[in-house]
mmCIF file of C-alpha atoms and ligand atoms in Angstrom:
data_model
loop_
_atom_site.group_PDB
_atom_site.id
_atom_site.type_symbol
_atom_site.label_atom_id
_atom_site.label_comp_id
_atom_site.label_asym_id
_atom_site.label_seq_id
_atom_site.Cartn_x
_atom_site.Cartn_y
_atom_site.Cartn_z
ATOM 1 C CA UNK K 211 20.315 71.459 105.674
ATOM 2 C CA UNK K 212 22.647 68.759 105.728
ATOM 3 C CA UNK K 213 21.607 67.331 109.141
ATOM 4 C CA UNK K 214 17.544 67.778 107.662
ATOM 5 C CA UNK K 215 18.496 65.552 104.914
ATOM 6 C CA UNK K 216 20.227 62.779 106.867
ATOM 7 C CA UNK K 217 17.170 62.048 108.470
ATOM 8 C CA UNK K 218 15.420 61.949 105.469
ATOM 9 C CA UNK K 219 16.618 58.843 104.896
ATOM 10 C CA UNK K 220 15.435 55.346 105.574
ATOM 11 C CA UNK K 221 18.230 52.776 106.201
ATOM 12 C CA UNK K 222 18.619 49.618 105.300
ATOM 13 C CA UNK K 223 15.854 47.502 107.271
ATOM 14 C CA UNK K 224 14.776 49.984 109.105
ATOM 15 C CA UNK K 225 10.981 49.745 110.439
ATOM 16 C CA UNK K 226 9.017 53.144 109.383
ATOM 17 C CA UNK K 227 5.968 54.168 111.064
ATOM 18 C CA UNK K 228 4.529 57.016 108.401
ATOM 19 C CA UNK K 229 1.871 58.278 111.233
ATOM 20 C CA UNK K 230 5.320 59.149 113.369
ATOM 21 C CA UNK K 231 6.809 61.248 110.294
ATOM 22 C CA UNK K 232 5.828 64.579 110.013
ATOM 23 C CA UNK K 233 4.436 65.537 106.449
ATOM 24 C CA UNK K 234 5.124 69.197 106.923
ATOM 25 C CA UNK K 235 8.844 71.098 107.365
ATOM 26 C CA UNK K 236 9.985 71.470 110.928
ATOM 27 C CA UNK K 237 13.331 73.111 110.632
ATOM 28 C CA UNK K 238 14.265 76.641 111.335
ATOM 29 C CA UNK K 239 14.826 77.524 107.725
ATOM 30 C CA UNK K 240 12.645 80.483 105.864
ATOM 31 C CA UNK K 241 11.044 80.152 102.767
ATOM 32 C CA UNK K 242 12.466 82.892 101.154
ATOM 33 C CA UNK K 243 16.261 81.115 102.126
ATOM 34 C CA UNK K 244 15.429 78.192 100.632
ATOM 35 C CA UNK K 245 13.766 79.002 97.555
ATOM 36 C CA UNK K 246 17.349 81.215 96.987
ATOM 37 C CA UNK K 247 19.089 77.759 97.904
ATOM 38 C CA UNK K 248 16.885 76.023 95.267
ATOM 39 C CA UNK K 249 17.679 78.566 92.787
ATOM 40 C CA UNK K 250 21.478 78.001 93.756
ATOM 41 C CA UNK K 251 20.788 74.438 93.456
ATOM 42 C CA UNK K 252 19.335 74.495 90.191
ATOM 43 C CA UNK K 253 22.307 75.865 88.611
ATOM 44 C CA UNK K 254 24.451 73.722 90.271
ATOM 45 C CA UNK K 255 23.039 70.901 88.783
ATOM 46 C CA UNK K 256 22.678 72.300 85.382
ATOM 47 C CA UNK K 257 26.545 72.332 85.670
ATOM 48 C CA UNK K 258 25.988 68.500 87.026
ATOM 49 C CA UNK K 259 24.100 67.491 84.464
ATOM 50 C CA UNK K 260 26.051 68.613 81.426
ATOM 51 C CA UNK K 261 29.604 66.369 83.534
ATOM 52 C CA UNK K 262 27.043 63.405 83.650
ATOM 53 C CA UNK K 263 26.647 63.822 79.655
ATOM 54 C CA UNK K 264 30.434 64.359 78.803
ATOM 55 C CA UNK K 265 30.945 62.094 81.143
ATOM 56 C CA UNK K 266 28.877 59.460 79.760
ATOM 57 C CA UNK K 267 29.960 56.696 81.751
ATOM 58 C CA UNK K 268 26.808 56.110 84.030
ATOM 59 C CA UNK K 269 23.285 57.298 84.554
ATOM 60 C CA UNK K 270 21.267 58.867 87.422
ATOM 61 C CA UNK K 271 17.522 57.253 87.811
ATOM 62 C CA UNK K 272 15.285 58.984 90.063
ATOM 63 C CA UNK K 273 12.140 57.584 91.144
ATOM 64 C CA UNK K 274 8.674 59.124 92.786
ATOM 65 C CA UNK K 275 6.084 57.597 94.146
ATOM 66 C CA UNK K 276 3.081 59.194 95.966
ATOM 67 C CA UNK K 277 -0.371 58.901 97.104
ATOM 68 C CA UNK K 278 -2.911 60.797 94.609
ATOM 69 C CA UNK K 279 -2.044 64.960 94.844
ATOM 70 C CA UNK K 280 1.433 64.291 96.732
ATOM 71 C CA UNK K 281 3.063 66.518 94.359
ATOM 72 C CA UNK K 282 5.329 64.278 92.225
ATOM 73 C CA UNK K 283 4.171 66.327 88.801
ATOM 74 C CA UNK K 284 5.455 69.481 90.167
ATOM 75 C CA UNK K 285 8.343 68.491 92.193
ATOM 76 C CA UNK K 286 9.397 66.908 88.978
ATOM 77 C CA UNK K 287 8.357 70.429 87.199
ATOM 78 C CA UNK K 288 10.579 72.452 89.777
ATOM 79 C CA UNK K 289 13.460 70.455 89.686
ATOM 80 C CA UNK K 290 14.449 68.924 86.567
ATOM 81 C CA UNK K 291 12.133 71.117 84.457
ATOM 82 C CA UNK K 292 15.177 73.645 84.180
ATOM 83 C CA UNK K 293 17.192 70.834 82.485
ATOM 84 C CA UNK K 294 18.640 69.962 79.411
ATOM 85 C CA UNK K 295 16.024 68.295 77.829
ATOM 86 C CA UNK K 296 18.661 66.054 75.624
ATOM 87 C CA UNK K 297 19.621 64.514 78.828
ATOM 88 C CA UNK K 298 16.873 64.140 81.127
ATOM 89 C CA UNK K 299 13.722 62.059 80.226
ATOM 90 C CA UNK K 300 11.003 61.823 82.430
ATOM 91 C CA UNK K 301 8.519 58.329 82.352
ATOM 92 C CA UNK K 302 5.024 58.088 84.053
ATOM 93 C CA UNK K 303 4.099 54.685 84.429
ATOM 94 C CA UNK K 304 0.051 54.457 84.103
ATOM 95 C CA UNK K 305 -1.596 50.860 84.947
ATOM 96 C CA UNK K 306 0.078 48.385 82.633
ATOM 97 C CA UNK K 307 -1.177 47.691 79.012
ATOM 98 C CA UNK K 308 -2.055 44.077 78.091
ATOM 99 C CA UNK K 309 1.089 44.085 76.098
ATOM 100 C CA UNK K 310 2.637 45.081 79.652
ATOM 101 C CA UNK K 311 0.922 42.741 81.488
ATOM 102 C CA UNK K 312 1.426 40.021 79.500
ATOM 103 C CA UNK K 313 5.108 40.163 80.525
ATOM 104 C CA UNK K 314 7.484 40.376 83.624
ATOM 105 C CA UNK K 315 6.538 43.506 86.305
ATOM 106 C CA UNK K 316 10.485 44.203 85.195
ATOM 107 C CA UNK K 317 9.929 44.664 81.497
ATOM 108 C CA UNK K 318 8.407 47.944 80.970
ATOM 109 C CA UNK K 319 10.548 49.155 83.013
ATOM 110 C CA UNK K 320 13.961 47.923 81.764
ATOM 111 C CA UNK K 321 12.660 49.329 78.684
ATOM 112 C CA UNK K 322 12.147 52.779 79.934
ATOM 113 C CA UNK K 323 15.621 53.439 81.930
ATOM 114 C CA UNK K 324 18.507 55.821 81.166
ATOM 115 C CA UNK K 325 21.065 55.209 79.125
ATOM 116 C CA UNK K 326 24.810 56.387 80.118
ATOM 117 C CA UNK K 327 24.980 59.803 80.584
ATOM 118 C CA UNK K 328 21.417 60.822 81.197
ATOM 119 C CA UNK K 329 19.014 61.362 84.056
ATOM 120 C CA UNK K 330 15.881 59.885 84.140
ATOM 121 C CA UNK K 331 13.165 60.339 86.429
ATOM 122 C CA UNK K 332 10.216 58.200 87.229
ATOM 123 C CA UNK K 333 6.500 59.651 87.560
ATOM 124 C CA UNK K 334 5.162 55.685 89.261
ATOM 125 C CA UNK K 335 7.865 52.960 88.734
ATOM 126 C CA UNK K 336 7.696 49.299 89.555
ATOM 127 C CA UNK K 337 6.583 50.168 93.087
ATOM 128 C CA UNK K 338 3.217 50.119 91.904
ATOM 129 C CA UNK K 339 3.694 46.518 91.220
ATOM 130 C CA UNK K 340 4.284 46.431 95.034
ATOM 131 C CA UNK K 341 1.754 49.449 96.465
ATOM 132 C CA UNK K 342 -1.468 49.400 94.006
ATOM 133 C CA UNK K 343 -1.320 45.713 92.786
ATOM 134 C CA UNK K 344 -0.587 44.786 96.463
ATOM 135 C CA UNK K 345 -3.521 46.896 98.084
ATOM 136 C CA UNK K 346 -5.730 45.564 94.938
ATOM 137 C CA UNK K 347 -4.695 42.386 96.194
ATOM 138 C CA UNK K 348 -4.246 41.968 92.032
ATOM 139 C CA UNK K 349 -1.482 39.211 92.174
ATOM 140 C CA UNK K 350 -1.286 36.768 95.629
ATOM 141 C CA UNK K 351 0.782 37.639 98.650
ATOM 142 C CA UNK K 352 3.323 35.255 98.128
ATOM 143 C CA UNK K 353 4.213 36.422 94.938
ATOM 144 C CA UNK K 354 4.382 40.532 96.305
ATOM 145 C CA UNK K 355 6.488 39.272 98.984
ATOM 146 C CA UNK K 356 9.128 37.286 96.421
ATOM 147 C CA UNK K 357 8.791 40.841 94.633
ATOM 148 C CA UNK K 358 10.676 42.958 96.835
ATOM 149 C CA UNK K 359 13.409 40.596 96.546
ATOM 150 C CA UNK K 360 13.290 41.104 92.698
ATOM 151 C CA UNK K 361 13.443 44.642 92.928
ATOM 152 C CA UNK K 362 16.510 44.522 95.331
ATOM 153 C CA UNK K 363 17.994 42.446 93.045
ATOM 154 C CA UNK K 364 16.997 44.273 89.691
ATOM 155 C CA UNK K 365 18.279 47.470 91.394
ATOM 156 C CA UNK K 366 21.892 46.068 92.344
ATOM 157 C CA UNK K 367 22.392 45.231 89.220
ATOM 158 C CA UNK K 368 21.677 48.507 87.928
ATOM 159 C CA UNK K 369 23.760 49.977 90.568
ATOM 160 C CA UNK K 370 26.477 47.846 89.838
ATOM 161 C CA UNK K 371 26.328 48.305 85.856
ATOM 162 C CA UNK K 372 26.587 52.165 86.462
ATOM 163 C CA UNK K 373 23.469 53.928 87.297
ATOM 164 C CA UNK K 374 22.940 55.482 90.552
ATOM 165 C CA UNK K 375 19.089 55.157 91.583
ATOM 166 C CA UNK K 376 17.218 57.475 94.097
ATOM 167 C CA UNK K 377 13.524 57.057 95.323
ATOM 168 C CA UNK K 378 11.632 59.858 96.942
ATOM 169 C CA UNK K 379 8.234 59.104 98.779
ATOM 170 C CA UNK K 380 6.651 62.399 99.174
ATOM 171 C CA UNK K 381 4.421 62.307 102.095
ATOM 172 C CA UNK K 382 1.091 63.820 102.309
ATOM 173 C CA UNK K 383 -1.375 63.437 104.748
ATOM 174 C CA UNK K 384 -4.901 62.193 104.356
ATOM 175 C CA UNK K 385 -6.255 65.788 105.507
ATOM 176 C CA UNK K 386 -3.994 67.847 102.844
ATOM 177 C CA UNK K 387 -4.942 65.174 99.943
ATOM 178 C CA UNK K 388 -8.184 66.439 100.732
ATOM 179 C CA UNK K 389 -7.719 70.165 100.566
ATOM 180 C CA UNK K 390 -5.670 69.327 97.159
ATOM 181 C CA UNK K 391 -8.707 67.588 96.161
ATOM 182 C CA UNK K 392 -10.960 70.430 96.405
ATOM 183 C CA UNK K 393 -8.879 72.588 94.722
ATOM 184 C CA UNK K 394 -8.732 70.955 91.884
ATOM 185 C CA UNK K 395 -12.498 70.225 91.766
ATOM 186 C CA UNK K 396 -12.754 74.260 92.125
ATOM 187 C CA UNK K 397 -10.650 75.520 89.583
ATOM 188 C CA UNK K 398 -11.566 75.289 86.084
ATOM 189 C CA UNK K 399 -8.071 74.734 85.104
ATOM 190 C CA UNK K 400 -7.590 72.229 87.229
ATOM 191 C CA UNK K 401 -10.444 70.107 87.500
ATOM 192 C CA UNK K 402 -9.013 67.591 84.338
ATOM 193 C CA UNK K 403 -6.383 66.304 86.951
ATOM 194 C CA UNK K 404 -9.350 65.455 89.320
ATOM 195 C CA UNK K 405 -9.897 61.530 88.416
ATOM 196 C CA UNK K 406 -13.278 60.263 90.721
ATOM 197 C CA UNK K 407 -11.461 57.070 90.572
ATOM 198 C CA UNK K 408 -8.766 58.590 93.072
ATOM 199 C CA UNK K 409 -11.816 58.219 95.849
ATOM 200 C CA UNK K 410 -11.643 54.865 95.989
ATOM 201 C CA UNK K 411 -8.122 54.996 96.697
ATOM 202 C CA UNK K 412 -8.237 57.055 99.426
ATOM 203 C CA UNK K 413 -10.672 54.948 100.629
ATOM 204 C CA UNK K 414 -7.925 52.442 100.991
ATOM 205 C CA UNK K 415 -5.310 54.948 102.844
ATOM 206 C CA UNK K 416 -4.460 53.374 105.534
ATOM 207 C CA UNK K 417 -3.540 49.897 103.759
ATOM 208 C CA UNK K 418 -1.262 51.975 101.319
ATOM 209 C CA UNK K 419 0.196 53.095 104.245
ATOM 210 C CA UNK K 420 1.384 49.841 105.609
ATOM 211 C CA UNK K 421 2.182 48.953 101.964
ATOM 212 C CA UNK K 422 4.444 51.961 101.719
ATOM 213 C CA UNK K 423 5.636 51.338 105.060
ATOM 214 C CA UNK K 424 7.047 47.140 103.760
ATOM 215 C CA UNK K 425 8.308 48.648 100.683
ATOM 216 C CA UNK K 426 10.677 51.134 103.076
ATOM 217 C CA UNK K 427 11.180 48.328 105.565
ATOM 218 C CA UNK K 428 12.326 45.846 102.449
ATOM 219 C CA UNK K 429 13.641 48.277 99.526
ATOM 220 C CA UNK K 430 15.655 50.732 101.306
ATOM 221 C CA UNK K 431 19.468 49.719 100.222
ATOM 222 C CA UNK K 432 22.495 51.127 100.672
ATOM 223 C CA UNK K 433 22.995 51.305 96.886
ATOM 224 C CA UNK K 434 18.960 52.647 96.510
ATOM 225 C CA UNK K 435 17.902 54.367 99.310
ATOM 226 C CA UNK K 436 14.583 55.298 99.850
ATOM 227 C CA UNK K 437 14.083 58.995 101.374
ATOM 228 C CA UNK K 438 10.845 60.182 103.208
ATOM 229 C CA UNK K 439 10.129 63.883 102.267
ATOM 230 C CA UNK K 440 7.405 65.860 104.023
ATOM 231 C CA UNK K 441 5.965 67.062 101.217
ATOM 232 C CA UNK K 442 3.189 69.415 102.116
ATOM 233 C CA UNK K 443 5.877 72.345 102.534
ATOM 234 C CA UNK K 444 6.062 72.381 99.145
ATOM 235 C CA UNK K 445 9.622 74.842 98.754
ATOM 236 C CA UNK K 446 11.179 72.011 101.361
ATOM 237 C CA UNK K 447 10.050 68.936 99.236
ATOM 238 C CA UNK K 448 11.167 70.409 95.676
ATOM 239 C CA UNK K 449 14.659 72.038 97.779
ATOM 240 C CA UNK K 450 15.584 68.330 99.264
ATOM 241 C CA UNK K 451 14.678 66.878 96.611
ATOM 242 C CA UNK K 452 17.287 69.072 94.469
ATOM 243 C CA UNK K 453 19.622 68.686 97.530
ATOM 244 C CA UNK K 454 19.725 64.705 97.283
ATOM 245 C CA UNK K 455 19.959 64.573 93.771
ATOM 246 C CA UNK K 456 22.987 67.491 93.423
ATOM 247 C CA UNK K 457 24.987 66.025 96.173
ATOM 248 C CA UNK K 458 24.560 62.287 94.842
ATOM 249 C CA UNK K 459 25.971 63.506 91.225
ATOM 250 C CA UNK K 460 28.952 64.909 93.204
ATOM 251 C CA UNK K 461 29.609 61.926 95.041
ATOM 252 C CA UNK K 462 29.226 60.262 91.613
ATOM 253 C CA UNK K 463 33.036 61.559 90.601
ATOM 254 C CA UNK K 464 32.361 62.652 87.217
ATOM 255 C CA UNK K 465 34.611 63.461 84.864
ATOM 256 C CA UNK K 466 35.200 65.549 81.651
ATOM 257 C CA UNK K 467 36.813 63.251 79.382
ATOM 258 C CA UNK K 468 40.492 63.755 78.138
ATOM 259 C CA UNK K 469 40.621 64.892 74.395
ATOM 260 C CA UNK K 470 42.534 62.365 72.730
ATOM 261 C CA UNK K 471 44.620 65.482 71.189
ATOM 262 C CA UNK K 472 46.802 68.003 72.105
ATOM 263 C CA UNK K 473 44.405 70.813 72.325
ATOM 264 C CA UNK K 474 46.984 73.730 72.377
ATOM 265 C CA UNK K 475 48.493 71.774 69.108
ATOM 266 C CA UNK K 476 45.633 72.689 67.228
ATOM 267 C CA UNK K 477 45.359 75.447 64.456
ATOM 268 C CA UNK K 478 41.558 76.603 62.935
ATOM 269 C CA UNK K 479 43.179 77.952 59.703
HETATM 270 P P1 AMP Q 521 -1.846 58.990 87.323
HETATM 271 O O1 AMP Q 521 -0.416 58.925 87.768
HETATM 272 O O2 AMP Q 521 -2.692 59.887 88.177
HETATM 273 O O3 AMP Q 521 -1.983 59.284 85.867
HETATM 274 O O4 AMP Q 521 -2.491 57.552 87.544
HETATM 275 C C1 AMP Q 521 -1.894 56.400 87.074
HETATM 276 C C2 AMP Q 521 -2.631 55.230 87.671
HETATM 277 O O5 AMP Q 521 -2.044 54.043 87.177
HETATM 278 C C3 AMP Q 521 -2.582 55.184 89.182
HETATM 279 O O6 AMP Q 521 -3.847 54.951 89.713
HETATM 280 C C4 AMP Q 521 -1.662 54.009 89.452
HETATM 281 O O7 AMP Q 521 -1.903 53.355 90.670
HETATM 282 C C5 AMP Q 521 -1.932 53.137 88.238
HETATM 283 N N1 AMP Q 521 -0.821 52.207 88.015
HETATM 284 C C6 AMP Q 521 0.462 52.508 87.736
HETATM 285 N N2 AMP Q 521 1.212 51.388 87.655
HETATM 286 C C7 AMP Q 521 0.387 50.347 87.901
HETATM 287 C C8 AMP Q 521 0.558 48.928 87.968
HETATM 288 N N3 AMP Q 521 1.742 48.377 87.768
HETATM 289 N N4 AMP Q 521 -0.523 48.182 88.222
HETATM 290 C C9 AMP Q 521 -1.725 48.750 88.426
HETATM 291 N N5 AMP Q 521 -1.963 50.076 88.379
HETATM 292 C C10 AMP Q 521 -0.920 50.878 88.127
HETATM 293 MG MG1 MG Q 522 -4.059 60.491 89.557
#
């Protein structure tokens, strides 16, 4: 699993070509293995989560971004749904508000991001600022291209004020946003997440593409990595995803904190 996740990864600078990265699971794993691993997983970071709170010290923010149907509602569902809700929030960020727009790309998000000993989890973030709005050619080039630099640095400084940021691209193809597409249009239950708007941005797939691929090239840090998930093997995407984010808390070296008594001194009369 380990050596599946490594290259998962983008590193720092590194040019990705998305039509050379497979968008379904190629490993020798079964499903049945790695939904038990998930399971595992899951309780693990229960455990995780609760040391991040008592901890309280720093914060965990985990970003998705995906083309429409990609998945990011349920991966989010399967993975932190099982949570503590009193320390996990999750944020979808929908196209700005005039009271959004009429500040910094920045500010809705500052607004939105965890405090010390939480987890929070993006549904959009300020890549749309760089993906949508640069596709929608909505602001000029020269500003986009001063905006990854402004993300790198608005992320450092998280990073370096205590919270530990992950971004997950879950990658689709253009064929299997299709079949999702249909699916939703057939099923009663499912035809409210079906927005006709979404057509036009397919229409536009293959610029998002190379917009995705200069947000990898440019945003992929050491201290924010970006990781590429093929995400139409749906157990793999929500079980790497869970990987990632459980062995990133570890690394974090949490602690419970110290009671500032002498426990065994105590009496409950
Ligand atoms: P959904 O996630 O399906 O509810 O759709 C949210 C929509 O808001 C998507 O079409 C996004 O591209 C759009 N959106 C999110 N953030 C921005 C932004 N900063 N500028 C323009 N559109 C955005
Ligand atoms: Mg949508």
């Amino acid at each position: 699993m380990n050596n599946d996740i490594n290259t998962l990864c983008v590193k720092p600078d590194e040019k990705v070509d998305l039509n050379k990265r497979t968008t379904v699971y190629k490993g020798v794993m079964e499903k049945e293995e790695g939904k038990r691993k998930l399971k595992k997983l899951i309780r693990q970071l229960q455990d995780m989560q609760e040391l991040l709170y008592a901890d309280s010290g720093r914060s965990l923010l985990v970003v998705f971004q995906a083309m429409d149907a990609g998945g990011k509602d349920s991966t989010i569902r399967h993975v932190f749904g099982p949570l503590n809700p009193q320390g996990c929030r999750a944020v979808s960020f929908k196209a700005p508000t005039s009271s959004e727009l009429a500040h910094d790309f920045l500010w809705r998000i500052h607004g939105n991001l965890p405090p010390r000993g939480y987890i929070g989890v993006f549904n959009r973030s300020h890549y749309e600022d760089v993906l949508v709005v640069k596709v929608k050619k909505l602001v000029p080039d020269t500003l986009i291209e001063k905006r990854y630099g402004h993300i790198n640095n608005f992320e450092r400084l998280l990073h370096d004020e205590g919270t530990r940021i992950l971004k997950f691209y879950l990658h689709i193809s253009k064929r299997y946003q299709k079949k999702r597409f249909v699916r939703r249009l057939e099923k009663t239950e499912k035809q409210w997440k079906f927005n006709p708007g979404d057509l036009a941005e397919r229409k536009r797939w293959d610029d998002y593409m190379k917009a995705f691929e200069q947000v990898f090239r440019r945003c992929s840090t050491k201290y924010a990595p970006w990781y590429i998930i093929p995400a139409e093997t749906r157990w793999f995407r929500d079980l790497a995803v869970a990987t990632i984010v459980e062995s990133t808390l570890q690394d974090m070296e949490l602690r419970f904190p110290k009671p500032s008594f002498d426990p065994s001194s105590i009496v409950i009369p």
